[in-house]
CSV table of C-alpha atoms in Angstrom, one decimal:
chain,number,residue,atom,x,y,z
A,1,MET,CA,4.5,-10.0,98.3
A,2,SER,CA,3.4,-9.4,94.7
A,3,VAL,CA,5.2,-9.4,91.4
A,4,GLN,CA,3.9,-8.6,87.9
A,5,VAL,CA,4.0,-11.5,85.4
A,6,ARG,CA,4.0,-10.8,81.7
A,7,ILE,CA,2.2,-13.6,79.9
A,8,PRO,CA,3.0,-14.4,76.2
A,9,THR,CA,0.3,-14.9,73.6
A,10,PRO,CA,0.4,-18.7,73.6
A,11,LEU,CA,-0.4,-18.8,77.4
A,12,ARG,CA,-3.1,-16.1,77.5
A,13,ARG,CA,-5.8,-18.7,77.1
A,14,PHE,CA,-5.1,-19.6,80.7
A,15,THR,CA,-5.2,-16.0,81.9
A,16,GLY,CA,-8.5,-15.1,80.2
A,17,GLY,CA,-6.5,-13.1,77.6
A,18,SER,CA,-4.6,-10.9,80.2
A,19,GLU,CA,-1.1,-9.9,79.1
A,20,GLU,CA,0.0,-9.1,82.6
A,21,VAL,CA,-1.2,-10.7,85.9
A,22,ALA,CA,-0.2,-10.3,89.5
A,23,ALA,CA,1.2,-13.3,91.4
A,24,ALA,CA,2.5,-13.8,94.9
A,25,GLY,CA,5.8,-15.4,96.0
A,26,THR,CA,9.4,-14.8,97.0
A,27,THR,CA,11.0,-17.0,94.4
A,28,VAL,CA,10.3,-17.7,90.7
A,29,GLY,CA,9.2,-21.2,91.7
A,30,SER,CA,6.7,-20.0,94.3
A,31,VAL,CA,5.3,-17.5,91.8
A,32,ILE,CA,4.8,-20.3,89.3
A,33,ASP,CA,3.0,-22.2,92.0
A,34,ASP,CA,0.8,-19.2,92.7
A,35,LEU,CA,0.1,-18.8,88.9
A,36,GLU,CA,-1.0,-22.5,88.9
A,37,ARG,CA,-3.4,-21.8,91.8
A,38,GLN,CA,-4.9,-18.9,89.9
A,39,TYR,CA,-4.8,-20.4,86.4
A,40,ALA,CA,-4.9,-24.2,86.6
A,41,GLY,CA,-2.8,-25.9,83.9
A,42,ILE,CA,-0.3,-23.2,83.3
A,43,LYS,CA,2.5,-24.8,85.4
A,44,GLU,CA,2.6,-27.9,83.2
A,45,ARG,CA,3.3,-25.7,80.2
A,46,LEU,CA,6.3,-24.1,82.0
A,47,CYS,CA,7.8,-27.0,83.9
A,48,ASP,CA,8.5,-30.7,83.2
A,49,ASN,CA,7.5,-33.7,85.3
A,50,GLU,CA,10.5,-33.2,87.5
A,51,GLY,CA,9.4,-29.6,88.2
A,52,GLN,CA,12.2,-28.1,86.3
A,53,VAL,CA,11.6,-25.2,83.8
A,54,ARG,CA,11.2,-26.7,80.4
A,55,ARG,CA,14.2,-26.3,78.1
A,56,PHE,CA,12.4,-24.1,75.6
A,57,VAL,CA,10.7,-21.8,78.1
A,58,ASN,CA,12.6,-18.6,78.9
A,59,ILE,CA,11.8,-16.8,82.1
A,60,TYR,CA,13.3,-13.4,82.9
A,61,VAL,CA,13.3,-11.4,86.1
A,62,ASN,CA,13.5,-7.7,85.3
A,63,GLY,CA,15.1,-8.7,82.0
A,64,ASP,CA,17.6,-11.3,83.4
A,65,ASP,CA,17.4,-14.9,82.3
A,66,ILE,CA,16.8,-17.0,85.4
A,67,ARG,CA,19.2,-19.6,84.0
A,68,PHE,CA,21.9,-17.1,84.8
A,69,LEU,CA,20.4,-16.3,88.2
A,70,ASN,CA,19.3,-19.2,90.4
A,71,ASN,CA,16.7,-20.8,88.2
A,72,LEU,CA,13.5,-21.5,90.1
A,73,ASP,CA,15.1,-20.5,93.3
A,74,SER,CA,15.9,-17.0,92.0
A,75,GLU,CA,14.7,-14.6,94.6
A,76,LEU,CA,12.1,-11.8,93.9
A,77,LYS,CA,11.4,-8.5,95.5
A,78,ASP,CA,8.1,-6.7,95.7
A,79,GLY,CA,7.3,-5.1,92.4
A,80,ASP,CA,9.7,-7.2,90.3
A,81,GLU,CA,8.6,-8.1,86.8
A,82,LEU,CA,8.7,-11.6,85.6
A,83,SER,CA,8.4,-12.3,81.9
A,84,ILE,CA,7.7,-15.6,80.2
A,85,VAL,CA,9.0,-15.4,76.7
A,86,PRO,CA,8.1,-18.0,74.0
A,87,ALA,CA,10.3,-19.3,71.2
A,88,ILE,CA,9.9,-17.9,67.7
A,89,ALA,CA,7.2,-19.5,65.5
A,90,GLY,CA,6.5,-19.6,61.9
A,91,GLY,CA,8.6,-18.9,58.9
B,1,MET,CA,22.6,-37.7,42.6
B,2,ALA,CA,19.9,-40.3,42.1
B,3,SER,CA,22.0,-42.9,43.8
B,4,SER,CA,22.0,-41.0,47.0
B,5,ALA,CA,18.2,-41.5,47.3
B,6,THR,CA,18.2,-45.2,47.8
B,7,GLY,CA,21.9,-46.0,47.9
B,8,SER,CA,24.1,-47.5,50.5
B,9,ALA,CA,23.6,-46.5,54.1
B,10,SER,CA,26.8,-48.3,55.0
B,11,GLY,CA,28.7,-45.2,55.9
B,12,ASP,CA,31.7,-46.7,54.3
B,13,ALA,CA,34.7,-44.9,55.7
B,14,SER,CA,36.7,-45.5,52.6
B,15,ALA,CA,34.1,-43.8,50.5
B,16,ARG,CA,35.7,-41.0,48.4
B,17,PRO,CA,34.2,-37.6,48.1
B,18,ALA,CA,32.0,-37.2,45.0
B,19,SER,CA,34.0,-36.2,41.9
B,20,SER,CA,34.5,-32.5,41.6
B,21,SER,CA,34.0,-32.7,37.8
B,22,HIS,CA,30.4,-31.7,38.3
B,23,ALA,CA,31.1,-28.8,40.6
B,24,PRO,CA,29.2,-25.9,39.0
B,25,ARG,CA,30.5,-22.5,38.2
B,26,VAL,CA,27.8,-19.8,38.5
B,27,THR,CA,27.5,-16.1,37.9
B,28,SER,CA,25.3,-15.4,40.9
B,29,VAL,CA,24.8,-16.8,44.4
B,30,LEU,CA,21.2,-17.1,43.4
B,31,ASP,CA,22.1,-19.8,40.9
B,32,LEU,CA,23.0,-22.0,43.9
B,33,VAL,CA,19.5,-22.0,45.3
B,34,GLY,CA,17.9,-25.5,45.3
B,35,ASN,CA,19.3,-28.9,44.0
B,36,THR,CA,19.9,-29.9,47.6
B,37,PRO,CA,20.8,-33.6,48.2
B,38,LEU,CA,19.0,-36.3,50.1
B,39,VAL,CA,20.9,-38.1,52.8
B,40,ASP,CA,19.9,-41.5,54.2
B,41,VAL,CA,19.1,-41.3,57.9
B,42,THR,CA,17.4,-44.7,58.2
B,43,LYS,CA,19.8,-45.7,61.0
B,44,MET,CA,18.0,-43.2,63.3
B,45,ALA,CA,15.1,-45.7,63.5
B,46,LYS,CA,15.7,-49.0,65.2
B,47,GLY,CA,13.6,-52.0,64.2
B,48,LEU,CA,12.1,-50.7,61.0
B,49,SER,CA,11.2,-53.0,58.2
B,50,PRO,CA,14.3,-53.4,56.0
B,51,ARG,CA,12.2,-52.2,53.0
B,52,VAL,CA,11.7,-48.7,54.6
B,53,ARG,CA,14.1,-45.9,53.9
B,54,LEU,CA,14.2,-42.5,55.6
B,55,LEU,CA,15.8,-39.7,53.6
B,56,ALA,CA,16.4,-36.1,54.6
B,57,LYS,CA,16.6,-33.3,52.2
B,58,LEU,CA,19.4,-31.0,53.4
B,59,GLU,CA,18.0,-27.5,52.8
B,60,GLY,CA,20.8,-26.1,54.9
B,61,LEU,CA,23.0,-26.4,51.9
B,62,ASN,CA,21.2,-23.6,50.1
B,63,PRO,CA,23.4,-20.5,49.9
B,64,GLY,CA,21.4,-18.6,52.5
B,65,GLY,CA,21.5,-21.7,54.8
B,66,SER,CA,17.9,-22.7,54.7
B,67,VAL,CA,14.9,-23.9,52.8
B,68,LYS,CA,13.6,-20.3,52.8
B,69,ASP,CA,15.9,-19.4,49.9
B,70,ARG,CA,13.4,-21.1,47.6
B,71,PRO,CA,10.3,-19.1,48.5
B,72,ALA,CA,12.2,-15.9,49.0
B,73,LEU,CA,13.7,-16.2,45.5
B,74,TRP,CA,10.4,-17.1,43.9
B,75,MET,CA,8.6,-14.2,45.6
B,76,MET,CA,11.2,-11.7,44.7
B,77,ARG,CA,11.3,-12.8,41.0
B,78,LYS,CA,7.5,-12.8,40.8
B,79,GLY,CA,7.6,-9.3,42.3
B,80,ILE,CA,10.1,-8.1,39.7
B,81,GLU,CA,8.1,-9.8,36.8
B,82,SER,CA,4.8,-8.2,37.9
B,83,GLY,CA,6.4,-4.8,38.5
B,84,ALA,CA,5.5,-4.8,42.1
B,85,LEU,CA,9.2,-4.8,43.0
B,86,ARG,CA,11.2,-2.1,41.2
B,87,GLN,CA,14.2,0.0,41.8
B,88,GLY,CA,13.6,2.6,44.6
B,89,LYS,CA,11.4,0.2,46.6
B,90,THR,CA,12.5,-1.5,49.8
B,91,VAL,CA,11.7,-5.1,50.4
B,92,LEU,CA,9.7,-5.4,53.7
B,93,ASP,CA,8.4,-8.5,55.5
B,94,SER,CA,7.9,-10.1,58.8
B,95,THR,CA,9.9,-13.2,59.6
B,96,SER,CA,11.0,-15.5,62.3
B,97,GLY,CA,14.5,-15.5,60.8
B,98,ASN,CA,15.3,-17.8,58.0
B,99,THR,CA,13.0,-16.0,55.4
B,100,GLY,CA,14.6,-12.8,56.6
B,101,ILE,CA,18.1,-14.2,55.9
B,102,ALA,CA,17.0,-15.4,52.5
B,103,LEU,CA,15.4,-12.1,51.6
B,104,ALA,CA,18.5,-10.2,52.8
B,105,MET,CA,20.8,-12.3,50.7
B,106,ILE,CA,18.7,-12.0,47.6
B,107,GLY,CA,18.2,-8.3,48.1
B,108,ALA,CA,22.0,-7.9,48.3
B,109,ALA,CA,22.5,-10.0,45.2
B,110,LEU,CA,19.9,-8.1,43.2
B,111,GLY,CA,20.5,-4.6,44.6
B,112,TYR,CA,17.3,-4.0,46.6
B,113,PRO,CA,17.3,-2.6,50.2
B,114,VAL,CA,15.7,-5.0,52.7
B,115,SER,CA,13.9,-4.2,56.0
B,116,LEU,CA,12.7,-7.1,58.2
B,117,VAL,CA,10.4,-7.1,61.2
B,118,MET,CA,11.4,-9.8,63.6
B,119,PRO,CA,10.5,-10.6,67.3
B,120,ASP,CA,13.3,-9.2,69.4
B,121,ASN,CA,14.1,-12.7,70.9
B,122,VAL,CA,15.2,-14.3,67.6
B,123,SER,CA,18.6,-15.9,67.8
B,124,LEU,CA,21.7,-13.7,67.9
B,125,GLU,CA,23.1,-15.6,64.9
B,126,ARG,CA,20.1,-14.6,62.8
B,127,LYS,CA,20.3,-11.0,63.7
B,128,ARG,CA,24.0,-10.9,62.8
B,129,ILE,CA,23.7,-12.8,59.6
B,130,ILE,CA,20.9,-10.4,58.4
B,131,GLY,CA,23.1,-7.5,59.4
B,132,ALA,CA,26.0,-9.0,57.4
B,133,PHE,CA,23.8,-8.9,54.3
B,134,GLY,CA,23.3,-5.2,54.8
B,135,ALA,CA,19.6,-5.5,55.7
B,136,LYS,CA,17.8,-3.5,58.4
B,137,VAL,CA,16.0,-5.2,61.2
B,138,ILE,CA,12.9,-3.7,63.0
B,139,TYR,CA,12.1,-5.5,66.2
B,140,SER,CA,8.7,-6.4,67.5
B,141,SER,CA,8.0,-7.6,71.0
B,142,GLY,CA,9.1,-11.1,71.7
B,143,MET,CA,6.1,-11.5,74.0
B,144,GLU,CA,3.9,-11.4,70.9
B,145,GLY,CA,5.8,-14.0,68.9
B,146,SER,CA,5.8,-14.1,65.1
B,147,ASP,CA,2.2,-12.8,65.0
B,148,GLY,CA,3.4,-9.6,66.7
B,149,ALA,CA,5.9,-9.2,63.9
B,150,ILE,CA,3.2,-9.8,61.3
B,151,LEU,CA,1.0,-7.1,62.8
B,152,LEU,CA,3.9,-4.5,63.2
B,153,CYS,CA,4.9,-5.1,59.6
B,154,ARG,CA,1.3,-4.4,58.4
B,155,GLU,CA,1.4,-1.1,60.4
B,156,ILE,CA,4.7,0.0,58.8
B,157,LEU,CA,3.4,-0.8,55.4
B,158,LYS,CA,0.2,1.0,55.9
B,159,LYS,CA,2.0,4.3,56.7
B,160,ASP,CA,3.9,4.3,53.4
B,161,PRO,CA,2.6,1.6,51.1
B,162,ASP,CA,4.4,2.9,48.0
B,163,ALA,CA,7.8,2.7,49.6
B,164,TYR,CA,7.7,-1.0,50.0
B,165,PHE,CA,7.5,-4.4,48.3
B,166,LYS,CA,6.1,-6.9,50.7
B,167,PRO,CA,6.8,-10.5,49.6
B,168,ASP,CA,4.2,-11.6,52.2
B,169,GLN,CA,5.3,-15.1,52.6
B,170,TYR,CA,2.2,-16.2,54.6
B,171,PHE,CA,-0.2,-15.1,51.8
B,172,ASN,CA,2.0,-15.2,48.6
B,173,GLU,CA,1.3,-18.2,46.3
B,174,ALA,CA,4.8,-17.9,45.0
B,175,ASN,CA,5.9,-19.4,48.3
B,176,PRO,CA,4.3,-22.8,47.7
B,177,LEU,CA,4.9,-22.4,44.0
B,178,ALA,CA,8.7,-22.4,44.7
B,179,HIS,CA,8.3,-25.8,46.3
B,180,TYR,CA,6.0,-27.1,43.6
B,181,GLU,CA,8.5,-26.1,40.9
B,182,SER,CA,11.8,-27.0,42.7
B,183,THR,CA,11.6,-29.1,45.9
B,184,GLY,CA,8.9,-31.4,44.6
B,185,PRO,CA,10.6,-32.3,41.3
B,186,GLU,CA,14.0,-32.7,43.0
B,187,ILE,CA,12.6,-35.2,45.4
B,188,TRP,CA,10.7,-37.1,42.7
B,189,GLU,CA,13.8,-37.3,40.5
B,190,ALA,CA,16.2,-38.2,43.4
B,191,THR,CA,14.0,-41.1,44.5
B,192,GLY,CA,13.4,-42.2,40.9
B,193,GLY,CA,9.7,-41.6,41.5
B,194,ARG,CA,9.6,-44.0,44.4
B,195,VAL,CA,8.9,-41.6,47.3
B,196,THR,CA,5.9,-42.8,49.2
B,197,HIS,CA,5.7,-40.3,52.0
B,198,PHE,CA,6.6,-36.6,52.3
B,199,VAL,CA,7.1,-35.1,55.8
B,200,ALA,CA,7.7,-31.4,56.6
B,201,GLY,CA,7.2,-29.0,59.4
B,202,ILE,CA,4.6,-26.2,59.1
B,203,GLY,CA,5.8,-22.6,59.4
B,204,THR,CA,4.0,-20.8,56.7
B,205,GLY,CA,2.9,-24.1,55.2
B,206,GLY,CA,4.7,-23.3,51.9
B,207,THR,CA,7.0,-26.3,51.8
B,208,VAL,CA,4.4,-28.9,52.7
B,209,MET,CA,1.7,-27.4,50.4
B,210,GLY,CA,3.8,-26.9,47.3
B,211,THR,CA,5.9,-30.0,47.5
B,212,GLY,CA,2.9,-32.1,48.5
B,213,ARG,CA,0.9,-30.8,45.5
B,214,TYR,CA,3.7,-31.7,43.0
B,215,LEU,CA,4.3,-35.2,44.5
B,216,LYS,CA,0.5,-36.0,44.5
B,217,GLU,CA,0.2,-34.9,40.9
B,218,LYS,CA,3.0,-37.4,40.0
B,219,ASN,CA,1.5,-40.1,42.2
B,220,ARG,CA,-1.7,-39.5,44.0
B,221,ASN,CA,-0.8,-42.2,46.6
B,222,VAL,CA,2.1,-40.2,48.0
B,223,GLN,CA,1.1,-39.3,51.6
B,224,VAL,CA,1.8,-35.8,52.7
B,225,VAL,CA,2.4,-35.4,56.4
B,226,ALA,CA,2.9,-32.2,58.4
B,227,ALA,CA,4.8,-32.0,61.6
B,228,GLU,CA,3.3,-29.4,64.0
B,229,PRO,CA,4.2,-28.3,67.5
B,230,GLU,CA,2.2,-30.2,70.0
B,231,ASP,CA,1.2,-27.1,72.0
B,232,ALA,CA,0.8,-23.3,71.5
B,233,LEU,CA,3.8,-22.8,73.8
B,234,HIS,CA,6.7,-24.6,72.2
B,235,GLY,CA,10.4,-24.4,71.4
B,236,LEU,CA,10.4,-25.4,67.7
B,237,GLU,CA,11.7,-22.2,66.2
B,238,GLY,CA,10.3,-21.6,62.8
B,239,LEU,CA,7.2,-23.9,63.2
B,240,LYS,CA,3.7,-22.8,63.9
B,241,HIS,CA,0.9,-24.2,66.1
B,242,MET,CA,-1.9,-23.4,63.7
B,243,ALA,CA,-4.8,-23.6,66.1
B,244,SER,CA,-3.4,-20.7,68.1
B,245,SER,CA,-1.9,-18.7,65.3
B,246,ILE,CA,-2.8,-16.3,62.5
B,247,VAL,CA,-3.4,-19.0,59.9
B,248,PRO,CA,-1.4,-18.3,56.7
B,249,GLY,CA,-3.5,-17.8,53.6
B,250,ILE,CA,-1.4,-20.2,51.6
B,251,TYR,CA,-2.0,-23.0,54.1
B,252,HIS,CA,-4.8,-25.4,53.2
B,253,GLU,CA,-5.0,-28.1,55.8
B,254,GLU,CA,-7.5,-30.2,53.8
B,255,GLU,CA,-4.7,-31.0,51.4
B,256,LEU,CA,-2.7,-32.8,54.1
B,257,ASP,CA,-3.1,-36.5,54.6
B,258,ARG,CA,-2.0,-36.2,58.2
B,259,LYS,CA,-0.7,-33.9,60.9
B,260,ILE,CA,1.6,-35.2,63.6
B,261,PRO,CA,1.9,-33.2,66.8
B,262,VAL,CA,5.5,-33.0,68.0
B,263,PRO,CA,6.6,-32.4,71.6
B,264,THR,CA,9.5,-29.9,71.7
B,265,GLU,CA,11.7,-32.0,74.0
B,266,ASP,CA,11.4,-35.1,71.7
B,267,ALA,CA,12.5,-33.0,68.7
B,268,TYR,CA,15.4,-31.6,70.6
B,269,GLU,CA,16.5,-35.1,71.6
B,270,LEU,CA,16.5,-36.2,67.9
B,271,CYS,CA,18.7,-33.1,67.1
B,272,TYR,CA,21.2,-34.3,69.6
B,273,ARG,CA,21.1,-37.9,68.3
B,274,LEU,CA,21.5,-36.7,64.7
B,275,GLY,CA,24.7,-34.9,65.6
B,276,GLU,CA,26.1,-37.9,67.5
B,277,GLU,CA,24.8,-40.8,65.4
B,278,VAL,CA,24.7,-39.4,61.8
B,279,GLY,CA,27.1,-36.5,61.9
B,280,LEU,CA,24.4,-33.9,61.1
B,281,VAL,CA,23.9,-30.9,63.4
B,282,VAL,CA,20.5,-29.5,62.4
B,283,GLY,CA,18.0,-27.0,63.7
B,284,GLN,CA,14.9,-27.7,65.9
B,285,SER,CA,12.5,-28.0,63.0
B,286,SER,CA,14.6,-30.8,61.5
B,287,GLY,CA,14.3,-32.7,64.7
B,288,ALA,CA,10.5,-32.2,64.5
B,289,ALA,CA,10.4,-33.5,60.9
B,290,LEU,CA,12.4,-36.5,61.9
B,291,TYR,CA,10.1,-37.2,64.9
B,292,ALA,CA,7.1,-37.2,62.6
B,293,ALA,CA,8.9,-39.2,59.9
B,294,LEU,CA,9.9,-41.9,62.4
B,295,GLN,CA,6.3,-42.2,63.5
B,296,VAL,CA,5.2,-42.7,59.8
B,297,ALA,CA,8.1,-45.1,59.1
B,298,ARG,CA,7.3,-47.4,62.0
B,299,GLU,CA,3.9,-48.1,60.6
B,300,LEU,CA,5.2,-49.1,57.2
B,301,ASP,CA,6.2,-52.4,55.7
B,302,GLU,CA,7.7,-50.7,52.7
B,303,GLY,CA,8.3,-47.2,51.6
B,304,ILE,CA,10.6,-44.2,51.1
B,305,VAL,CA,9.9,-41.5,53.5
B,306,VAL,CA,11.4,-38.1,52.5
B,307,MET,CA,11.6,-35.3,55.1
B,308,ILE,CA,12.8,-31.7,55.0
B,309,PHE,CA,15.7,-30.7,57.2
B,310,CYS,CA,15.2,-26.9,57.0
B,311,ASP,CA,18.6,-25.7,58.1
B,312,PHE,CA,21.7,-26.6,60.1
B,313,GLY,CA,22.1,-26.2,63.9
B,314,ASP,CA,24.9,-23.7,63.9
B,315,ARG,CA,22.5,-20.8,63.6
B,316,TYR,CA,20.9,-21.8,66.9
B,317,LEU,CA,24.1,-22.2,69.0
B,318,SER,CA,23.1,-19.3,71.3
B,319,THR,CA,19.6,-20.6,71.8
B,320,ASN,CA,18.0,-23.0,74.3
B,321,LEU,CA,18.4,-25.9,71.8
B,322,TRP,CA,22.1,-26.1,72.5
B,323,HIS,CA,22.3,-24.3,75.9
B,324,GLY,CA,23.1,-26.9,78.6
B,325,TRP,CA,22.1,-29.8,76.3
B,326,VAL,CA,24.7,-32.3,77.4
B,327,GLU,CA,23.5,-32.3,81.0
B,328,TRP,CA,19.9,-32.4,79.9
B,329,ALA,CA,20.4,-35.2,77.4
B,330,LYS,CA,22.3,-37.2,80.1
B,331,ARG,CA,19.4,-36.9,82.6
B,332,ARG,CA,16.8,-37.8,80.0
B,333,ARG,CA,18.8,-40.5,78.3
B,334,PRO,CA,21.0,-42.3,80.8
B,335,ARG,CA,23.9,-44.1,79.2
């Protein structure tokens, strides 16, 4: 099963500049694991040592914040869109 | 206010509020920009040399609620002086929030319409405050961060350049000049010229550049230190990771003595501690400044380390900084 993942500017160095990539998985957590398989190093940016999503990282499934769904266990359907949204920088 | 620079950190509960006889009466809200106090936060550092003080400049006490009142006011005044800003023009700029709030406030006070380009994921509080000042907000994609707002703003300006005055905080020398002419002298005076280190986060770089220049002119041994997010993906709203950003034209890294990378979680942790241990609820960038200041202070035998607390924490209550923080802090910091 495949979902589209929107990659914010600060993480595009991992995806070779791609703004959107495809990843496989049935939950947000398994999609992040698949992203890590494709783009080594990206998971560490998104999750802490305990595997939890970092406090300042916002992940949305079709526009809904996963904190208000089921965090990393939030389920995904084929064709869902997952967005990683950064905090605001700079002035 | 000089006594506040080095004075008692006892937190004496019997201390009376400062006399109101010096409370100013002003004709415009703009007269209230600047002259912010320093507060002693040395107790945040355990095991420091007793000859080291940590002082935070509370920029949240500016009328617009942040350090950005200073550059915004200087840029608008310079624009009026040069004729670039005149009646009939709209003030347009890109901002991550605090500069937008400051420009909106000043526009309201001076009678100029203001339009601001901001990433759509800025905090709800910021959006509402800006609306309350009657300014218009144009949203850029949150996925593109503040650089996306910079680029969209340039496009809007290109379509109708005569309609707008763009303060251009990233490239306008009036931004660091505001700090050279106000923040720097205030710190120098409030510490009786005894400041040894100045620490500020980098957003546009205006604060650290302008204040640093002034202090170094007064005493070339003053060390100027910038706190910078450790990584491109970070949660220190208002600060910029320079290596992965459009570098502001006013930012000259060679003038800094040192840059300290700040992990977001550590800055958040310090925000929580400041609330509980000092009674100051501040924004993310203040936690970042304190993180860097603590690192500096621990290496010193003697010195006065002054840092900038850009704003208070209440304008971030809807953001990740305060969302679920109690549980997080407990996990991270077992009591």
